[in-house]
Short mmCIF file of C-alpha atoms in Angstrom, two decimals:
data_model
loop_
_atom_site.label_atom_id
_atom_site.label_comp_id
_atom_site.label_asym_id
_atom_site.label_seq_id
_atom_site.Cartn_x
_atom_site.Cartn_y
_atom_site.Cartn_z
CA UNK K 1 297.44 72.48 122.31
CA UNK K 2 299.25 71.41 119.13
CA UNK K 3 299.03 67.71 118.38
CA UNK K 4 301.39 65.77 116.14
CA UNK K 5 300.01 62.45 114.99
CA UNK K 6 301.93 60.54 112.36
CA UNK K 7 301.68 56.91 111.51
CA UNK K 8 302.15 54.47 108.69
CA UNK K 9 299.91 55.17 105.70
CA UNK K 10 299.19 51.80 104.18
CA UNK K 11 296.33 52.72 101.85
CA UNK K 12 295.58 55.43 99.29
CA UNK K 13 292.74 56.98 101.31
CA UNK K 14 295.01 57.63 104.31
CA UNK K 15 297.72 58.98 102.06
CA UNK K 16 295.31 61.38 100.37
CA UNK K 17 294.06 62.53 103.76
CA UNK K 18 297.62 63.23 104.89
CA UNK K 19 298.33 65.15 101.68
CA UNK K 20 295.21 67.27 102.26
CA UNK K 21 296.40 67.90 105.82
CA UNK K 22 299.78 68.98 104.46
CA UNK K 23 298.15 71.57 102.22
CA UNK K 24 295.84 72.79 105.01
CA UNK K 25 298.77 73.18 107.41
CA UNK K 26 300.68 75.27 104.89
CA UNK K 27 297.98 77.97 104.64
CA UNK K 28 298.64 79.71 108.00
CA UNK K 29 302.35 79.84 107.06
CA UNK K 30 301.89 82.43 104.30
CA UNK K 31 303.98 84.97 106.17
CA UNK K 32 306.88 82.55 106.48
CA UNK K 33 306.54 81.70 102.80
CA UNK K 34 306.61 85.36 101.81
CA UNK K 35 309.66 86.06 103.97
CA UNK K 36 311.57 83.03 102.66
CA UNK K 37 310.84 83.99 99.06
CA UNK K 38 311.82 87.60 99.56
CA UNK K 39 315.05 86.61 101.32
CA UNK K 40 315.83 84.26 98.41
CA UNK K 41 315.75 87.23 96.03
CA UNK K 42 317.59 89.52 98.41
CA UNK K 43 320.34 86.94 98.97
CA UNK K 44 320.89 86.43 95.27
CA UNK K 45 321.70 90.11 94.85
CA UNK K 46 323.17 90.97 98.22
CA UNK K 47 326.33 92.99 97.85
CA UNK K 48 325.52 94.25 94.36
CA UNK K 49 324.78 97.94 93.91
CA UNK K 50 321.68 97.58 91.77
CA UNK K 51 320.33 94.63 93.75
CA UNK K 52 317.24 93.00 92.23
CA UNK K 53 317.17 95.78 89.61
CA UNK K 54 319.72 93.63 87.80
CA UNK K 55 316.76 91.45 86.90
CA UNK K 56 315.05 94.38 85.19
CA UNK K 57 318.21 95.60 83.52
CA UNK K 58 319.35 92.28 82.06
CA UNK K 59 315.87 91.59 80.72
CA UNK K 60 315.76 95.04 79.13
CA UNK K 61 319.14 94.53 77.45
CA UNK K 62 318.18 91.09 76.18
CA UNK K 63 314.87 92.31 74.72
CA UNK K 64 316.46 95.40 73.22
CA UNK K 65 319.15 93.46 71.38
CA UNK K 66 316.92 90.57 70.33
CA UNK K 67 314.24 92.99 69.16
CA UNK K 68 316.47 94.60 66.54
CA UNK K 69 317.97 91.31 65.41
CA UNK K 70 314.77 89.36 64.95
CA UNK K 71 312.79 92.27 63.51
CA UNK K 72 315.45 92.36 60.79
CA UNK K 73 315.56 88.57 60.40
CA UNK K 74 311.79 88.20 60.15
CA UNK K 75 311.34 91.42 58.13
CA UNK K 76 308.97 92.84 60.70
CA UNK K 77 308.18 96.33 61.83
CA UNK K 78 310.11 96.97 65.03
CA UNK K 79 307.28 99.12 66.30
CA UNK K 80 304.99 96.13 66.13
CA UNK K 81 307.49 93.40 66.99
CA UNK K 82 309.12 94.90 70.07
CA UNK K 83 306.01 94.94 72.35
CA UNK K 84 305.29 91.37 71.26
CA UNK K 85 308.83 90.27 72.01
CA UNK K 86 309.02 92.08 75.36
CA UNK K 87 305.85 90.44 76.59
CA UNK K 88 306.79 87.01 75.24
CA UNK K 89 310.31 86.99 76.66
CA UNK K 90 309.28 88.22 80.09
CA UNK K 91 306.49 85.65 80.37
CA UNK K 92 308.63 82.84 78.99
CA UNK K 93 311.46 83.66 81.36
CA UNK K 94 308.94 83.38 84.19
CA UNK K 95 307.75 79.99 82.97
CA UNK K 96 311.18 78.62 82.31
CA UNK K 97 312.72 79.85 85.58
CA UNK K 98 309.75 78.44 87.44
CA UNK K 99 310.13 75.01 85.88
CA UNK K 100 313.85 75.05 86.62
CA UNK K 101 313.24 76.05 90.24
CA UNK K 102 310.49 73.45 90.59
CA UNK K 103 313.18 70.78 90.10
CA UNK K 104 314.92 71.90 93.29
CA UNK K 105 311.79 72.55 95.35
CA UNK K 106 312.84 69.98 97.94
CA UNK K 107 316.53 69.36 97.27
CA UNK K 108 317.13 73.10 97.59
CA UNK K 109 315.56 73.15 101.06
CA UNK K 110 317.43 70.13 102.39
CA UNK K 111 318.67 71.80 105.58
CA UNK K 112 315.23 72.99 106.54
CA UNK K 113 313.44 69.74 105.72
CA UNK K 114 315.87 67.73 107.83
CA UNK K 115 315.77 69.97 110.88
CA UNK K 116 312.14 70.99 111.29
CA UNK K 117 308.78 69.53 110.36
CA UNK K 118 307.01 71.82 107.91
CA UNK K 119 304.25 71.07 105.42
CA UNK K 120 305.84 70.25 102.05
CA UNK K 121 303.39 72.55 100.30
CA UNK K 122 305.29 75.44 101.91
CA UNK K 123 308.35 74.68 99.77
CA UNK K 124 306.26 74.57 96.60
CA UNK K 125 304.61 77.88 97.47
CA UNK K 126 308.04 79.37 98.13
CA UNK K 127 309.18 78.49 94.59
CA UNK K 128 306.06 80.07 93.09
CA UNK K 129 306.14 83.24 95.19
CA UNK K 130 309.86 83.71 94.55
CA UNK K 131 309.28 83.60 90.80
CA UNK K 132 306.32 85.97 91.01
CA UNK K 133 308.65 88.45 92.71
CA UNK K 134 311.12 88.10 89.84
CA UNK K 135 308.29 88.57 87.35
CA UNK K 136 307.28 91.73 89.20
CA UNK K 137 310.73 93.18 88.48
CA UNK K 138 310.57 92.23 84.82
CA UNK K 139 307.10 93.62 84.17
CA UNK K 140 308.76 97.02 84.39
CA UNK K 141 310.39 96.28 81.02
CA UNK K 142 307.03 95.59 79.37
CA UNK K 143 305.65 98.83 80.77
CA UNK K 144 308.69 100.73 79.54
CA UNK K 145 308.35 99.36 76.02
CA UNK K 146 304.61 100.12 76.00
CA UNK K 147 305.21 103.68 77.18
CA UNK K 148 308.07 104.30 74.70
CA UNK K 149 306.12 102.97 71.72
CA UNK K 150 302.79 104.27 72.98
CA UNK K 151 301.14 100.86 72.75
CA UNK K 152 298.85 99.62 75.47
CA UNK K 153 296.78 96.50 75.91
CA UNK K 154 293.02 97.12 75.77
CA UNK K 155 290.27 95.84 78.01
CA UNK K 156 290.81 92.36 76.55
CA UNK K 157 293.89 92.13 78.77
CA UNK K 158 291.57 91.39 81.69
CA UNK K 159 291.09 87.93 80.16
CA UNK K 160 294.69 87.22 81.12
CA UNK K 161 293.88 87.41 84.82
CA UNK K 162 291.97 84.13 85.21
CA UNK K 163 294.53 82.50 82.92
CA UNK K 164 297.35 83.72 85.15
CA UNK K 165 295.57 82.33 88.21
CA UNK K 166 295.47 79.00 86.39
CA UNK K 167 299.21 79.34 85.79
CA UNK K 168 299.81 79.74 89.51
CA UNK K 169 297.80 76.62 90.34
CA UNK K 170 299.72 74.64 87.71
CA UNK K 171 302.97 76.14 89.03
CA UNK K 172 302.24 74.83 92.53
CA UNK K 173 301.40 71.42 91.08
CA UNK K 174 304.58 71.38 88.98
CA UNK K 175 306.70 72.32 92.00
CA UNK K 176 305.34 69.35 93.92
CA UNK K 177 305.59 67.02 90.93
CA UNK K 178 309.06 67.93 89.70
CA UNK K 179 310.32 68.58 93.22
CA UNK K 180 309.53 65.02 94.29
CA UNK K 181 310.69 63.41 91.03
CA UNK K 182 313.98 65.30 90.97
CA UNK K 183 314.66 64.52 94.63
CA UNK K 184 314.40 60.81 93.86
CA UNK K 185 316.04 60.75 90.43
CA UNK K 186 318.93 63.12 90.09
CA UNK K 187 319.18 62.82 86.31
CA UNK K 188 315.81 64.47 85.70
CA UNK K 189 316.78 68.17 86.06
CA UNK K 190 319.06 68.15 82.98
CA UNK K 191 316.30 66.41 81.01
CA UNK K 192 313.81 69.08 82.04
CA UNK K 193 316.28 71.82 81.13
CA UNK K 194 316.72 70.54 77.61
CA UNK K 195 312.97 70.02 77.16
CA UNK K 196 312.38 73.64 78.16
CA UNK K 197 315.03 74.84 75.73
CA UNK K 198 313.39 72.94 72.92
CA UNK K 199 309.97 74.23 73.97
CA UNK K 200 311.26 77.80 73.71
CA UNK K 201 311.90 77.40 70.00
CA UNK K 202 308.80 75.42 69.01
CA UNK K 203 306.22 77.34 71.05
CA UNK K 204 305.95 80.60 69.14
CA UNK K 205 307.69 82.62 71.81
CA UNK K 206 309.88 84.80 69.58
CA UNK K 207 307.95 84.25 66.36
CA UNK K 208 304.30 84.90 65.74
CA UNK K 209 301.93 81.91 65.40
CA UNK K 210 300.61 83.42 62.15
CA UNK K 211 304.05 82.93 60.59
CA UNK K 212 303.32 79.20 60.45
CA UNK K 213 300.63 79.89 57.85
CA UNK K 214 298.46 76.88 57.15
CA UNK K 215 300.21 74.71 59.68
CA UNK K 216 299.16 77.00 62.54
CA UNK K 217 296.61 74.45 63.86
CA UNK K 218 299.51 72.18 64.78
CA UNK K 219 300.36 74.56 67.60
CA UNK K 220 297.16 73.57 69.40
CA UNK K 221 298.76 70.22 70.11
CA UNK K 222 301.73 71.85 71.78
CA UNK K 223 300.75 72.21 75.45
CA UNK K 224 303.60 74.68 76.02
CA UNK K 225 302.14 76.96 73.36
CA UNK K 226 298.50 76.74 74.47
CA UNK K 227 299.37 77.24 78.16
CA UNK K 228 301.50 80.21 77.13
CA UNK K 229 298.97 81.72 74.75
CA UNK K 230 296.09 81.92 77.25
CA UNK K 231 298.02 84.59 79.14
CA UNK K 232 299.94 86.23 76.30
CA UNK K 233 297.11 86.40 73.75
CA UNK K 234 294.79 88.67 75.75
CA UNK K 235 297.71 90.89 76.74
CA UNK K 236 298.44 91.40 73.03
CA UNK K 237 294.80 92.19 72.37
CA UNK K 238 293.73 88.89 70.79
CA UNK K 239 291.37 86.31 72.22
CA UNK K 240 292.84 82.79 71.95
CA UNK K 241 290.71 80.32 70.03
CA UNK K 242 288.51 77.81 71.78
CA UNK K 243 290.88 75.02 70.80
CA UNK K 244 293.71 76.80 72.61
CA UNK K 245 291.66 77.11 75.78
CA UNK K 246 290.53 73.47 75.66
CA UNK K 247 294.09 72.25 75.15
CA UNK K 248 295.42 74.47 77.94
CA UNK K 249 292.75 73.37 80.39
CA UNK K 250 293.32 69.70 79.58
CA UNK K 251 297.09 70.05 80.06
CA UNK K 252 296.57 71.86 83.37
CA UNK K 253 294.18 69.20 84.61
CA UNK K 254 296.62 66.45 83.63
CA UNK K 255 299.50 68.15 85.45
CA UNK K 256 297.43 68.77 88.58
CA UNK K 257 296.13 65.20 88.75
CA UNK K 258 299.60 63.74 88.19
CA UNK K 259 301.09 66.06 90.80
CA UNK K 260 298.47 65.16 93.36
CA UNK K 261 298.80 61.41 92.83
CA UNK K 262 302.57 61.55 93.07
CA UNK K 263 302.57 63.92 96.03
CA UNK K 264 300.09 61.83 98.02
CA UNK K 265 302.19 58.75 97.31
CA UNK K 266 305.65 60.16 98.01
CA UNK K 267 305.05 62.89 100.62
CA UNK K 268 306.25 60.73 103.51
CA UNK K 269 309.37 59.65 101.60
CA UNK K 270 310.71 63.01 100.51
CA UNK K 271 312.67 63.53 103.75
CA UNK K 272 314.61 60.32 103.00
CA UNK K 273 315.37 61.28 99.41
CA UNK K 274 316.96 64.67 99.81
CA UNK G 1 295.17 68.89 128.43
CA UNK G 2 298.47 67.35 129.49
CA UNK G 3 301.49 66.96 127.29
CA UNK G 4 302.13 63.44 126.18
CA UNK G 5 304.39 61.53 123.82
CA UNK G 6 303.54 58.05 122.61
CA UNK G 7 305.58 55.86 120.29
CA UNK G 8 303.70 52.74 119.33
CA UNK G 9 305.55 49.93 117.54
CA UNK G 10 307.51 52.40 115.41
CA UNK G 11 309.58 50.84 112.65
CA UNK G 12 311.45 52.60 109.92
CA UNK G 13 313.70 51.54 107.06
CA UNK G 14 316.23 54.01 105.82
CA UNK G 15 316.82 53.69 102.09
CA UNK G 16 320.34 54.56 101.06
CA UNK G 17 320.50 56.17 97.67
CA UNK G 18 323.94 56.35 96.28
CA UNK G 19 325.39 56.27 92.81
CA UNK G 20 323.19 54.35 90.44
CA UNK G 21 320.19 54.10 92.76
CA UNK G 22 319.53 57.75 91.92
CA UNK G 23 319.54 57.22 88.20
CA UNK G 24 316.29 57.16 86.28
CA UNK G 25 318.00 55.49 83.32
CA UNK G 26 319.28 52.63 85.47
CA UNK G 27 315.87 52.17 87.04
CA UNK G 28 314.09 52.05 83.68
CA UNK G 29 316.57 49.53 82.31
CA UNK G 30 316.27 47.49 85.47
CA UNK G 31 312.50 47.37 85.08
CA UNK G 32 312.88 46.30 81.46
CA UNK G 33 315.46 43.64 82.16
CA UNK G 34 313.46 42.46 85.16
CA UNK G 35 310.64 41.64 82.80
CA UNK G 36 313.03 39.50 80.84
CA UNK G 37 314.01 37.32 83.74
CA UNK G 38 316.48 38.67 86.20
CA UNK G 39 314.65 40.28 89.08
CA UNK G 40 316.43 42.40 91.61
CA UNK G 41 315.32 45.55 93.28
CA UNK G 42 318.76 46.13 94.63
CA UNK G 43 318.09 49.05 96.91
CA UNK G 44 320.22 49.18 100.00
CA UNK G 45 318.02 49.54 103.03
CA UNK G 46 319.12 50.07 106.59
CA UNK G 47 316.75 48.87 109.24
CA UNK G 48 316.96 52.06 111.23
CA UNK G 49 314.24 51.49 113.82
CA UNK G 50 312.42 48.34 114.88
CA UNK G 51 309.38 48.11 117.18
CA UNK G 52 310.08 51.15 119.29
CA UNK G 53 307.34 51.64 121.88
CA UNK G 54 307.18 53.92 124.90
CA UNK G 55 304.89 56.45 126.52
CA UNK G 56 306.05 59.64 128.24
CA UNK G 57 304.03 61.76 130.67
CA UNK G 58 304.74 65.27 131.98
CA UNK G 59 307.78 65.12 134.24
CA UNK G 60 309.46 62.33 132.28
CA UNK G 61 313.05 62.92 131.20
CA UNK G 62 314.10 60.21 128.79
CA UNK G 63 317.74 59.60 127.92
CA UNK G 64 318.65 57.66 124.77
CA UNK G 65 321.99 55.89 124.93
CA UNK G 66 323.71 53.56 122.49
CA UNK G 67 326.69 53.38 120.20
CA UNK G 68 326.99 55.39 117.00
CA UNK G 69 324.50 54.16 114.42
CA UNK G 70 322.19 52.63 117.03
CA UNK G 71 319.35 54.81 115.76
CA UNK G 72 319.26 57.55 118.40
CA UNK G 73 319.21 60.48 116.02
CA UNK G 74 316.85 58.75 113.62
CA UNK G 75 314.48 58.14 116.53
CA UNK G 76 314.68 61.82 117.53
CA UNK G 77 313.93 62.86 113.95
CA UNK G 78 310.98 60.46 113.86
CA UNK G 79 309.63 61.82 117.15
CA UNK G 80 309.99 65.32 115.72
CA UNK G 81 307.85 64.32 112.75
CA UNK G 82 310.62 64.80 110.18
CA UNK G 83 310.80 61.13 109.20
CA UNK G 84 307.51 59.32 108.95
CA UNK G 85 307.44 55.73 110.26
CA UNK G 86 306.79 52.87 107.82
CA UNK G 87 304.71 51.12 110.45
CA UNK G 88 303.54 52.09 113.89
CA UNK G 89 302.54 55.50 115.12
CA UNK G 90 303.96 58.57 116.86
CA UNK G 91 301.67 60.90 118.78
CA UNK G 92 302.84 64.05 120.52
CA UNK G 93 300.58 66.41 122.42
CA UNK G 94 302.03 69.81 123.21
CA UNK G 95 304.29 72.35 121.56
CA UNK G 96 307.54 70.75 120.48
CA UNK G 97 311.02 72.02 119.76
CA UNK G 98 313.65 69.72 118.34
CA UNK G 99 317.31 70.72 118.69
CA UNK G 100 318.81 68.29 116.23
CA UNK G 101 321.72 69.82 114.38
CA UNK G 102 323.96 72.65 115.54
CA UNK G 103 323.01 75.09 112.81
CA UNK G 104 319.39 74.07 112.95
CA UNK G 105 318.51 75.38 109.53
CA UNK G 106 320.40 78.60 110.13
CA UNK G 107 321.26 80.25 106.84
CA UNK G 108 324.90 81.35 106.86
CA UNK G 109 324.32 83.99 104.18
CA UNK G 110 321.60 85.77 106.13
CA UNK G 111 322.26 88.18 108.97
CA UNK G 112 321.77 87.17 112.58
CA UNK G 113 318.63 89.26 112.77
CA UNK G 114 317.13 87.67 109.66
CA UNK G 115 317.84 84.22 111.07
CA UNK G 116 316.08 85.16 114.29
CA UNK G 117 313.07 86.41 112.34
CA UNK G 118 312.90 83.19 110.32
CA UNK G 119 313.09 81.05 113.45
CA UNK G 120 310.23 83.04 114.94
CA UNK G 121 308.17 82.48 111.80
CA UNK G 122 308.95 78.73 111.80
CA UNK G 123 307.45 78.65 115.27
CA UNK G 124 304.41 80.62 114.23
CA UNK G 125 305.18 83.72 116.32
CA UNK G 126 303.58 87.06 115.51
CA UNK G 127 305.48 90.29 114.83
CA UNK G 128 305.68 91.52 118.44
CA UNK G 129 306.78 88.11 119.75
CA UNK G 130 309.47 88.06 117.09
CA UNK G 131 310.76 91.44 118.26
CA UNK G 132 310.91 90.14 121.81
CA UNK G 133 312.66 87.01 120.54
CA UNK G 134 315.24 89.17 118.75
CA UNK G 135 315.90 91.22 121.91
CA UNK G 136 316.26 88.11 124.04
CA UNK G 137 318.62 86.38 121.62
CA UNK G 138 320.68 89.53 121.00
CA UNK G 139 321.16 90.06 124.70
CA UNK G 140 322.19 86.50 125.49
CA UNK G 141 324.39 85.93 122.43
CA UNK G 142 326.05 89.32 122.98
CA UNK G 143 326.66 89.92 119.30
CA UNK G 144 326.40 93.72 119.30
CA UNK G 145 326.64 95.18 115.81
CA UNK G 146 327.34 91.78 114.30
CA UNK G 147 323.63 91.05 114.56
CA UNK G 148 323.09 92.89 111.27
CA UNK G 149 325.94 91.19 109.43
CA UNK G 150 325.84 87.81 107.65
CA UNK G 151 326.39 84.82 109.93
CA UNK G 152 329.04 83.63 107.44
CA UNK G 153 331.55 86.17 108.78
CA UNK G 154 330.98 85.34 112.46
CA UNK G 155 333.70 83.64 114.47
CA UNK G 156 332.86 80.03 115.31
CA UNK G 157 332.21 81.05 118.92
CA UNK G 158 329.68 83.64 117.80
CA UNK G 159 327.88 81.11 115.63
CA UNK G 160 327.62 78.72 118.57
CA UNK G 161 326.32 81.48 120.83
CA UNK G 162 323.71 82.57 118.30
CA UNK G 163 322.61 79.01 117.58
CA UNK G 164 322.36 78.24 121.27
CA UNK G 165 320.53 81.47 122.13
CA UNK G 166 318.04 80.85 119.31
CA UNK G 167 317.45 77.25 120.26
CA UNK G 168 316.88 78.04 123.91
CA UNK G 169 314.79 81.17 123.34
CA UNK G 170 311.64 79.26 122.45
CA UNK G 171 310.33 77.31 125.44
CA UNK G 172 308.46 74.19 124.30
CA UNK G 173 306.39 71.73 126.32
CA UNK G 174 308.15 68.82 124.65
CA UNK G 175 311.88 69.18 124.09
CA UNK G 176 313.97 66.89 121.88
CA UNK G 177 317.71 67.35 122.13
CA UNK G 178 320.68 65.76 120.40
CA UNK G 179 323.98 65.35 122.20
CA UNK G 180 325.86 68.01 120.22
CA UNK G 181 323.97 70.49 122.30
CA UNK G 182 325.90 69.66 125.41
CA UNK G 183 329.25 70.01 123.73
CA UNK G 184 330.92 73.38 123.67
CA UNK G 185 333.76 75.20 125.25
CA UNK G 186 333.77 75.33 129.04
CA UNK G 187 333.51 79.11 129.40
CA UNK G 188 330.45 79.30 127.28
CA UNK G 189 328.93 76.25 128.94
CA UNK G 190 329.19 77.99 132.29
CA UNK G 191 326.96 80.79 131.04
CA UNK G 192 324.75 78.58 128.91
CA UNK G 193 324.11 75.98 131.55
CA UNK G 194 321.72 78.10 133.60
CA UNK G 195 319.72 78.99 130.52
CA UNK G 196 319.61 75.40 129.31
CA UNK G 197 318.60 74.04 132.71
CA UNK G 198 315.91 76.68 132.86
CA UNK G 199 314.49 75.50 129.55
CA UNK G 200 314.75 71.82 130.49
CA UNK G 201 312.97 72.47 133.78
CA UNK G 202 310.30 74.43 131.93
CA UNK G 203 309.61 71.57 129.53
CA UNK G 204 307.04 68.93 130.48
CA UNK G 205 308.84 66.19 128.58
CA UNK G 206 312.49 65.88 127.60
CA UNK G 207 314.05 63.36 125.22
CA UNK G 208 317.82 63.56 125.14
CA UNK G 209 320.26 61.56 123.09
CA UNK G 210 323.75 61.39 124.58
CA UNK G 211 326.98 59.51 125.13
CA UNK G 212 327.82 61.16 128.44
CA UNK G 213 326.93 59.09 131.49
CA UNK G 214 327.11 62.10 133.79
CA UNK G 215 324.42 63.94 131.81
CA UNK G 216 322.12 60.94 131.92
CA UNK G 217 322.57 60.44 135.65
CA UNK G 218 322.00 64.10 136.37
CA UNK G 219 319.05 64.90 134.13
CA UNK G 220 317.18 61.76 133.20
CA UNK G 221 314.49 59.83 135.04
CA UNK G 222 314.37 57.04 132.47
CA UNK G 223 316.86 55.59 130.03
CA UNK G 224 316.39 53.61 126.83
CA UNK G 225 319.44 51.75 125.53
CA UNK G 226 319.23 51.46 121.76
CA UNK G 227 321.10 48.81 119.84
CA UNK G 228 320.77 48.20 116.09
CA UNK G 229 317.54 50.17 115.93
CA UNK G 230 315.88 48.19 118.71
CA UNK G 231 315.28 48.86 122.39
CA UNK G 232 317.80 46.74 124.25
CA UNK G 233 316.93 47.95 127.74
CA UNK G 234 314.43 50.39 129.19
CA UNK G 235 314.32 51.47 132.84
CA UNK G 236 315.66 53.79 135.50
CA UNK G 237 319.06 55.39 134.88
CA UNK G 238 320.76 53.34 137.64
CA UNK G 239 319.72 49.99 136.25
CA UNK G 240 320.12 50.65 132.52
CA UNK G 241 323.36 52.60 132.77
CA UNK G 242 324.88 49.81 134.87
CA UNK G 243 324.07 47.33 132.09
CA UNK G 244 325.20 49.73 129.39
CA UNK G 245 328.54 50.41 131.03
CA UNK G 246 329.05 46.73 131.79
CA UNK G 247 328.76 46.05 128.05
CA UNK G 248 331.53 48.59 127.48
CA UNK G 249 333.75 46.79 129.95
CA UNK G 250 333.05 43.35 128.46
#
């Protein structure tokens, strides 16, 4: 028999326990999470002929046009630059859309939160799964570029797998963190948006880290770059340096700890904020 | 194990965030200026619930009465586990269904069938139960081919029928119901009444928030009169409703 037991949580230990319970209760709901995420994508493109293939198409057009422009601007060989750009843009779009969505984790699910009790982790997982589905559509572009130019990542690419798993953990944490913050303070989403735009230009997304020359070590202090590089590097056939890994792991740990502390503290208040 | 619902000294403040209370900039400046002397955490707080205690056993049908803003809906949401109390405790044993707002999280852009599937998943049903749910709802709501079209294009009558069919398709042990549920056009109510009564009879415990005296007298075995977030009176329908109506006359 299902039992609902909720009470005031006066101390940190109780609050942490309730947050753990929230996460545990969300696990059996994976089917609901999958369905909600898939319907999100379907709804966005309902009534259009190409449907979610628009995602693939617009990414392909963007990479095609940017590829020619920047190869000329940076005096680079298109044959070498295009695979780099395709991978970078697709991955960055994933990161940036995810961060944007994370801001509306809870405010975007207002109707559901106010009409039925669900673990809050479900909403965070929905944001992450939805963006993985989008990424799945865009990976097609990378494959197309690789096939056309006959380039393929080697066995080193396998190193990207554990890094991507780390991304997903951080993505869940960010969804909880930004979701709660943005529900309480409505002026945070525009701040996040402009930070992400700035990060796009300073994090070696469309230019190669080597182009910085002697100043390249500075990039290790940019958490956006190091987090990004641990997945992109292996896919391009290079192993990121130890400093990159250390910086990425430290940033991830910081995000996860901050997210957990904030989530445990605010979980019971989110329903009042949205 | 028997169904049970216990509210123990439940209190809840409802913070109202409007305008500048939502602003991070304002909050930061307030913190800074507070350090320099003026101290005000000017957050508007409504005392939504105060010291609400009761215990319901199987067979209990509790009616909540009170004027608008007395805290009836907030109490229902708290019992449903949507709002968490600031002090006190809510314990509910048994499967629970809360019918709180007419659309009940229905997504207007999705088709009727997709909404049915989602509702089934919210309630943790498996694939075959969801199919049965879809058949049951489709038959009662009588939507025909509209079932595979977005709810957005339904007539208002169709939306009500779908919402009602969905809400009454899942039979809980503990049923929480807001008064909107009893409103509706007379023709539809005729047909819906049997189904609703069936669900109410099937539930071990019912908590119903309403304005209508007739509903309370017919369905409830106990009435709590809420006033300003507190329990003003608690007893049998005869006694409490007499007091409640006398207040109206005064």
